[in-house]
Amino acid sequence: MTQAKGAQVSQFVYSRIKRLMHTTNDSMIAADLARLRRGIGKEAGGQPDTWELILDELPADLQGTGDEPSYGERAVHTALTCFALHQQSKDIKTNCMSESGISLGTAMRQMVQRNPDREAAIKRRFTAAVTADSYDELVWHLRGLVQLLRAEDIRLDYPLLAKDLYHFQFPELRDRIRLNWGRHFYYRPSETRDQNRSNHEEE
């Protein structure tokens, strides 16, 4: 059930971003993204002008029924508000900051590759995020990472991030999410590993 709901979260975020990309009214796109940005740092549902963008048509399995937002509502809210922050001052139709296959770990690896002189600092910020002890702490660090990525024009798979955020809310699944982010951060193509091995052998 958890895996199925994670997939639903991912698909919902994908559909919302796709809808924004295909909206013909540029002023409406700008207004929707601005509304989402105003939701940054707030609890899901705490910003009424984001309700239509985050809660409308949300699958029934993801909807909360109690006083607190559901895990699905939180993950969707966080992913879409972070996307809006990432997309700020960029044309969503020609330069969408959501791209399939770029996990958080992969995006931060690209950040290091572009800024090798800042590798230690980038690693510290990434590690602080992935080792967060709570969802709120993770989200606080995530906003800072998104600002770094925006500055470098590095994209991120927001439907995938939404699924990761959903699963992160289950304590028993956090280490699995952390492992995947770590693998993607340190991953190197096989040809690079082979070249490094050859260089060491020559030494």
PDB file of C-alpha atoms in Angstrom:
ATOM      1  CA  MET A   1       0.000   0.000   0.000  1.00  0.00           C
ATOM      2  CA  THR A   2       2.821   2.404   0.880  1.00  0.00           C
ATOM      3  CA  GLN A   3       4.513   1.846  -2.486  1.00  0.00           C
ATOM      4  CA  ALA A   4       1.225   2.384  -4.327  1.00  0.00           C
ATOM      5  CA  LYS A   5       0.569   5.646  -2.507  1.00  0.00           C
ATOM      6  CA  GLY A   6       4.114   6.803  -3.211  1.00  0.00           C
ATOM      7  CA  ALA A   7       3.464   6.218  -6.901  1.00  0.00           C
ATOM      8  CA  GLN A   8       0.207   8.184  -6.657  1.00  0.00           C
ATOM      9  CA  VAL A   9       2.031  11.115  -5.054  1.00  0.00           C
ATOM     10  CA  SER A  10       4.596  11.049  -7.841  1.00  0.00           C
ATOM     11  CA  GLN A  11       1.970  10.909 -10.577  1.00  0.00           C
ATOM     12  CA  PHE A  12      -0.051  13.742  -9.039  1.00  0.00           C
ATOM     13  CA  VAL A  13       2.966  16.054  -8.859  1.00  0.00           C
ATOM     14  CA  TYR A  14       3.858  15.127 -12.443  1.00  0.00           C
ATOM     15  CA  SER A  15       0.337  16.009 -13.606  1.00  0.00           C
ATOM     16  CA  ARG A  16       0.403  19.362 -11.787  1.00  0.00           C
ATOM     17  CA  ILE A  17       3.726  20.373 -13.319  1.00  0.00           C
ATOM     18  CA  LYS A  18       2.587  19.206 -16.754  1.00  0.00           C
ATOM     19  CA  ARG A  19      -0.585  21.279 -16.395  1.00  0.00           C
ATOM     20  CA  LEU A  20       1.472  24.366 -15.585  1.00  0.00           C
ATOM     21  CA  MET A  21       3.725  23.745 -18.584  1.00  0.00           C
ATOM     22  CA  HIS A  22       0.772  23.498 -20.947  1.00  0.00           C
ATOM     23  CA  THR A  23      -1.181  26.462 -19.637  1.00  0.00           C
ATOM     24  CA  THR A  24      -1.416  28.991 -22.453  1.00  0.00           C
ATOM     25  CA  ASN A  25      -1.885  32.016 -20.204  1.00  0.00           C
ATOM     26  CA  ASP A  26       1.589  33.066 -19.068  1.00  0.00           C
ATOM     27  CA  SER A  27       0.165  35.415 -16.443  1.00  0.00           C
ATOM     28  CA  MET A  28      -1.754  32.533 -14.902  1.00  0.00           C
ATOM     29  CA  ILE A  29       1.401  30.402 -14.772  1.00  0.00           C
ATOM     30  CA  ALA A  30       3.282  33.199 -13.012  1.00  0.00           C
ATOM     31  CA  ALA A  31       0.421  33.695 -10.552  1.00  0.00           C
ATOM     32  CA  ASP A  32       0.156  29.968  -9.748  1.00  0.00           C
ATOM     33  CA  LEU A  33       3.900  29.646  -9.169  1.00  0.00           C
ATOM     34  CA  ALA A  34       3.854  32.732  -6.955  1.00  0.00           C
ATOM     35  CA  ARG A  35       1.003  31.247  -4.911  1.00  0.00           C
ATOM     36  CA  LEU A  36       2.958  28.047  -4.461  1.00  0.00           C
ATOM     37  CA  ARG A  37       6.060  29.941  -3.359  1.00  0.00           C
ATOM     38  CA  ARG A  38       4.012  31.636  -0.660  1.00  0.00           C
ATOM     39  CA  GLY A  39       3.355  28.180   0.740  1.00  0.00           C
ATOM     40  CA  ILE A  40       7.047  27.502   1.360  1.00  0.00           C
ATOM     41  CA  GLY A  41       7.737  26.947   5.031  1.00  0.00           C
ATOM     42  CA  LYS A  42       4.050  26.521   5.851  1.00  0.00           C
ATOM     43  CA  GLU A  43       2.207  23.345   6.675  1.00  0.00           C
ATOM     44  CA  ALA A  44       0.215  21.711   3.885  1.00  0.00           C
ATOM     45  CA  GLY A  45      -3.202  23.340   3.840  1.00  0.00           C
ATOM     46  CA  GLY A  46      -2.031  26.338   5.834  1.00  0.00           C
ATOM     47  CA  GLN A  47      -2.011  28.675   2.842  1.00  0.00           C
ATOM     48  CA  PRO A  48      -5.576  28.905   1.467  1.00  0.00           C
ATOM     49  CA  ASP A  49      -4.593  30.267  -1.944  1.00  0.00           C
ATOM     50  CA  THR A  50      -2.623  27.047  -2.610  1.00  0.00           C
ATOM     51  CA  TRP A  51      -5.531  24.719  -1.894  1.00  0.00           C
ATOM     52  CA  GLU A  52      -6.676  24.532  -5.511  1.00  0.00           C
ATOM     53  CA  LEU A  53      -3.163  23.733  -6.735  1.00  0.00           C
ATOM     54  CA  ILE A  54      -2.331  21.147  -4.071  1.00  0.00           C
ATOM     55  CA  LEU A  55      -5.601  19.623  -2.868  1.00  0.00           C
ATOM     56  CA  ASP A  56      -7.935  19.767  -5.877  1.00  0.00           C
ATOM     57  CA  GLU A  57      -8.257  16.342  -7.521  1.00  0.00           C
ATOM     58  CA  LEU A  58      -5.810  14.777  -5.050  1.00  0.00           C
ATOM     59  CA  PRO A  59      -6.485  10.999  -5.078  1.00  0.00           C
ATOM     60  CA  ALA A  60      -8.779   9.886  -2.264  1.00  0.00           C
ATOM     61  CA  ASP A  61      -6.110   7.527  -0.879  1.00  0.00           C
ATOM     62  CA  LEU A  62      -3.834  10.509  -0.248  1.00  0.00           C
ATOM     63  CA  GLN A  63      -6.386  12.793   1.386  1.00  0.00           C
ATOM     64  CA  GLY A  64      -6.224  13.376   5.115  1.00  0.00           C
ATOM     65  CA  THR A  65      -9.246  13.063   7.396  1.00  0.00           C
ATOM     66  CA  GLY A  66      -7.924  14.268  10.756  1.00  0.00           C
ATOM     67  CA  ASP A  67      -6.594  17.523  12.131  1.00  0.00           C
ATOM     68  CA  GLU A  68      -3.133  17.021  10.642  1.00  0.00           C
ATOM     69  CA  PRO A  69      -2.179  16.828   6.935  1.00  0.00           C
ATOM     70  CA  SER A  70      -1.740  13.344   5.565  1.00  0.00           C
ATOM     71  CA  TYR A  71       1.676  12.104   4.449  1.00  0.00           C
ATOM     72  CA  GLY A  72       0.512  12.440   0.864  1.00  0.00           C
ATOM     73  CA  GLU A  73      -0.659  16.024   1.328  1.00  0.00           C
ATOM     74  CA  ARG A  74       2.636  16.961   2.957  1.00  0.00           C
ATOM     75  CA  ALA A  75       4.744  15.372   0.214  1.00  0.00           C
ATOM     76  CA  VAL A  76       2.747  17.033  -2.579  1.00  0.00           C
ATOM     77  CA  HIS A  77       2.858  20.418  -0.818  1.00  0.00           C
ATOM     78  CA  THR A  78       6.613  20.253  -0.245  1.00  0.00           C
ATOM     79  CA  ALA A  79       7.441  19.082  -3.761  1.00  0.00           C
ATOM     80  CA  LEU A  80       5.283  21.661  -5.531  1.00  0.00           C
ATOM     81  CA  THR A  81       6.340  24.614  -3.369  1.00  0.00           C
ATOM     82  CA  CYS A  82      10.006  23.684  -3.803  1.00  0.00           C
ATOM     83  CA  PHE A  83       9.452  23.344  -7.543  1.00  0.00           C
ATOM     84  CA  ALA A  84       7.929  26.827  -7.643  1.00  0.00           C
ATOM     85  CA  LEU A  85      10.985  28.172  -5.805  1.00  0.00           C
ATOM     86  CA  HIS A  86      13.294  26.351  -8.222  1.00  0.00           C
ATOM     87  CA  GLN A  87      11.358  27.670 -11.216  1.00  0.00           C
ATOM     88  CA  GLN A  88      11.416  31.314 -10.073  1.00  0.00           C
ATOM     89  CA  SER A  89      12.630  33.707 -12.812  1.00  0.00           C
ATOM     90  CA  LYS A  90      12.787  30.854 -15.346  1.00  0.00           C
ATOM     91  CA  ASP A  91      10.464  30.109 -18.259  1.00  0.00           C
ATOM     92  CA  ILE A  92       8.686  26.850 -17.440  1.00  0.00           C
ATOM     93  CA  LYS A  93       7.988  26.162 -21.117  1.00  0.00           C
ATOM     94  CA  THR A  94      11.575  26.469 -22.335  1.00  0.00           C
ATOM     95  CA  ASN A  95      13.500  25.756 -19.144  1.00  0.00           C
ATOM     96  CA  CYS A  96      11.448  23.582 -16.807  1.00  0.00           C
ATOM     97  CA  MET A  97      13.391  22.768 -13.635  1.00  0.00           C
ATOM     98  CA  SER A  98      11.779  19.346 -13.297  1.00  0.00           C
ATOM     99  CA  GLU A  99      13.475  16.632 -15.335  1.00  0.00           C
ATOM    100  CA  SER A 100      12.917  12.894 -15.102  1.00  0.00           C
ATOM    101  CA  GLY A 101      15.739  10.779 -13.720  1.00  0.00           C
ATOM    102  CA  ILE A 102      17.575  13.469 -11.735  1.00  0.00           C
ATOM    103  CA  SER A 103      17.265  12.470  -8.096  1.00  0.00           C
ATOM    104  CA  LEU A 104      18.309  14.705  -5.236  1.00  0.00           C
ATOM    105  CA  GLY A 105      21.613  12.844  -4.999  1.00  0.00           C
ATOM    106  CA  THR A 106      22.252  13.149  -8.731  1.00  0.00           C
ATOM    107  CA  ALA A 107      21.467  16.871  -8.741  1.00  0.00           C
ATOM    108  CA  MET A 108      23.842  17.528  -5.853  1.00  0.00           C
ATOM    109  CA  ARG A 109      26.557  15.500  -7.583  1.00  0.00           C
ATOM    110  CA  GLN A 110      26.154  17.778 -10.602  1.00  0.00           C
ATOM    111  CA  MET A 111      26.479  20.735  -8.240  1.00  0.00           C
ATOM    112  CA  VAL A 112      29.840  19.415  -7.012  1.00  0.00           C
ATOM    113  CA  GLN A 113      31.022  18.744 -10.563  1.00  0.00           C
ATOM    114  CA  ARG A 114      30.305  22.365 -11.515  1.00  0.00           C
ATOM    115  CA  ASN A 115      31.830  23.750  -8.314  1.00  0.00           C
ATOM    116  CA  PRO A 116      34.749  21.500  -7.300  1.00  0.00           C
ATOM    117  CA  ASP A 117      36.205  24.282  -5.159  1.00  0.00           C
ATOM    118  CA  ARG A 118      33.038  24.193  -3.038  1.00  0.00           C
ATOM    119  CA  GLU A 119      32.820  20.411  -2.768  1.00  0.00           C
ATOM    120  CA  ALA A 120      33.270  20.238   1.014  1.00  0.00           C
ATOM    121  CA  ALA A 121      30.630  22.874   1.699  1.00  0.00           C
ATOM    122  CA  ILE A 122      28.149  21.307  -0.719  1.00  0.00           C
ATOM    123  CA  LYS A 123      28.675  17.881   0.853  1.00  0.00           C
ATOM    124  CA  ARG A 124      28.042  19.307   4.315  1.00  0.00           C
ATOM    125  CA  ARG A 125      24.741  20.828   3.247  1.00  0.00           C
ATOM    126  CA  PHE A 126      23.661  17.689   1.425  1.00  0.00           C
ATOM    127  CA  THR A 127      24.595  15.485   4.380  1.00  0.00           C
ATOM    128  CA  ALA A 128      22.730  17.754   6.794  1.00  0.00           C
ATOM    129  CA  ALA A 129      19.597  17.306   4.693  1.00  0.00           C
ATOM    130  CA  VAL A 130      19.710  13.553   4.220  1.00  0.00           C
ATOM    131  CA  THR A 131      20.555  12.839   7.868  1.00  0.00           C
ATOM    132  CA  ALA A 132      17.666  14.964   9.150  1.00  0.00           C
ATOM    133  CA  ASP A 133      15.878  13.329  12.078  1.00  0.00           C
ATOM    134  CA  SER A 134      12.456  14.627  11.114  1.00  0.00           C
ATOM    135  CA  TYR A 135      10.477  15.540   8.030  1.00  0.00           C
ATOM    136  CA  ASP A 136      10.344  19.221   9.028  1.00  0.00           C
ATOM    137  CA  GLU A 137      14.134  19.310   9.417  1.00  0.00           C
ATOM    138  CA  LEU A 138      14.597  17.682   6.016  1.00  0.00           C
ATOM    139  CA  VAL A 139      12.281  20.219   4.378  1.00  0.00           C
ATOM    140  CA  TRP A 140      14.131  23.122   6.012  1.00  0.00           C
ATOM    141  CA  HIS A 141      17.446  21.927   4.545  1.00  0.00           C
ATOM    142  CA  LEU A 142      15.832  21.020   1.224  1.00  0.00           C
ATOM    143  CA  ARG A 143      14.773  24.599   0.571  1.00  0.00           C
ATOM    144  CA  GLY A 144      18.408  25.680   0.827  1.00  0.00           C
ATOM    145  CA  LEU A 145      19.522  22.950  -1.567  1.00  0.00           C
ATOM    146  CA  VAL A 146      16.856  23.970  -4.079  1.00  0.00           C
ATOM    147  CA  GLN A 147      18.128  27.552  -3.977  1.00  0.00           C
ATOM    148  CA  LEU A 148      21.623  26.285  -4.778  1.00  0.00           C
ATOM    149  CA  LEU A 149      20.314  24.233  -7.688  1.00  0.00           C
ATOM    150  CA  ARG A 150      18.295  27.164  -9.026  1.00  0.00           C
ATOM    151  CA  ALA A 151      21.380  29.383  -9.031  1.00  0.00           C
ATOM    152  CA  GLU A 152      23.270  26.813 -11.115  1.00  0.00           C
ATOM    153  CA  ASP A 153      20.315  25.964 -13.399  1.00  0.00           C
ATOM    154  CA  ILE A 154      20.502  22.314 -12.296  1.00  0.00           C
ATOM    155  CA  ARG A 155      17.250  20.417 -12.649  1.00  0.00           C
ATOM    156  CA  LEU A 156      15.566  17.944 -10.313  1.00  0.00           C
ATOM    157  CA  ASP A 157      12.986  15.192 -10.784  1.00  0.00           C
ATOM    158  CA  TYR A 158      10.148  16.606  -8.681  1.00  0.00           C
ATOM    159  CA  PRO A 159       7.715  13.691  -9.094  1.00  0.00           C
ATOM    160  CA  LEU A 160      10.507  11.406  -7.844  1.00  0.00           C
ATOM    161  CA  LEU A 161      11.322  13.817  -5.029  1.00  0.00           C
ATOM    162  CA  ALA A 162       7.656  13.832  -4.008  1.00  0.00           C
ATOM    163  CA  LYS A 163       7.681  10.032  -3.774  1.00  0.00           C
ATOM    164  CA  ASP A 164      10.894  10.106  -1.734  1.00  0.00           C
ATOM    165  CA  LEU A 165       9.379  12.712   0.577  1.00  0.00           C
ATOM    166  CA  TYR A 166       6.293  10.574   1.072  1.00  0.00           C
ATOM    167  CA  HIS A 167       8.370   7.523   2.001  1.00  0.00           C
ATOM    168  CA  PHE A 168      10.700   9.556   4.225  1.00  0.00           C
ATOM    169  CA  GLN A 169       7.786  10.170   6.578  1.00  0.00           C
ATOM    170  CA  PHE A 170       7.833   6.481   7.506  1.00  0.00           C
ATOM    171  CA  PRO A 171      10.782   6.054   9.946  1.00  0.00           C
ATOM    172  CA  GLU A 172      11.367   2.475   8.817  1.00  0.00           C
ATOM    173  CA  LEU A 173      11.887   3.645   5.212  1.00  0.00           C
ATOM    174  CA  ARG A 174      14.220   6.590   5.839  1.00  0.00           C
ATOM    175  CA  ASP A 175      17.474   4.654   5.606  1.00  0.00           C
ATOM    176  CA  ARG A 176      16.424   3.242   2.230  1.00  0.00           C
ATOM    177  CA  ILE A 177      15.771   6.744   0.893  1.00  0.00           C
ATOM    178  CA  ARG A 178      19.076   7.983   2.327  1.00  0.00           C
ATOM    179  CA  LEU A 179      20.946   5.072   0.746  1.00  0.00           C
ATOM    180  CA  ASN A 180      19.489   5.826  -2.674  1.00  0.00           C
ATOM    181  CA  TRP A 181      20.391   9.513  -2.402  1.00  0.00           C
ATOM    182  CA  GLY A 182      23.917   8.590  -1.287  1.00  0.00           C
ATOM    183  CA  ARG A 183      24.386   6.128  -4.127  1.00  0.00           C
ATOM    184  CA  HIS A 184      23.293   8.702  -6.670  1.00  0.00           C
ATOM    185  CA  PHE A 185      25.553  11.349  -5.156  1.00  0.00           C
ATOM    186  CA  TYR A 186      28.656   9.160  -5.357  1.00  0.00           C
ATOM    187  CA  TYR A 187      27.758   7.292  -8.553  1.00  0.00           C
ATOM    188  CA  ARG A 188      30.270   7.482 -11.385  1.00  0.00           C
ATOM    189  CA  PRO A 189      29.779   5.973 -14.846  1.00  0.00           C
ATOM    190  CA  SER A 190      31.630   2.689 -15.330  1.00  0.00           C
ATOM    191  CA  GLU A 191      33.995   4.197 -17.893  1.00  0.00           C
ATOM    192  CA  THR A 192      35.098   6.793 -15.320  1.00  0.00           C
ATOM    193  CA  ARG A 193      35.760   4.088 -12.741  1.00  0.00           C
ATOM    194  CA  ASP A 194      37.704   2.068 -15.312  1.00  0.00           C
ATOM    195  CA  GLN A 195      39.800   5.120 -16.225  1.00  0.00           C
ATOM    196  CA  ASN A 196      40.597   5.839 -12.582  1.00  0.00           C
ATOM    197  CA  ARG A 197      41.574   2.213 -12.029  1.00  0.00           C
ATOM    198  CA  SER A 198      43.860   2.339 -15.066  1.00  0.00           C
ATOM    199  CA  ASN A 199      45.495   5.530 -13.819  1.00  0.00           C
ATOM    200  CA  HIS A 200      46.191   3.964 -10.439  1.00  0.00           C
ATOM    201  CA  GLU A 201      47.687   0.887 -12.085  1.00  0.00           C
ATOM    202  CA  GLU A 202      50.026   3.078 -14.146  1.00  0.00           C
ATOM    203  CA  GLU A 203      51.211   4.805 -10.993  1.00  0.00           C
TER     204      GLU A 203
END
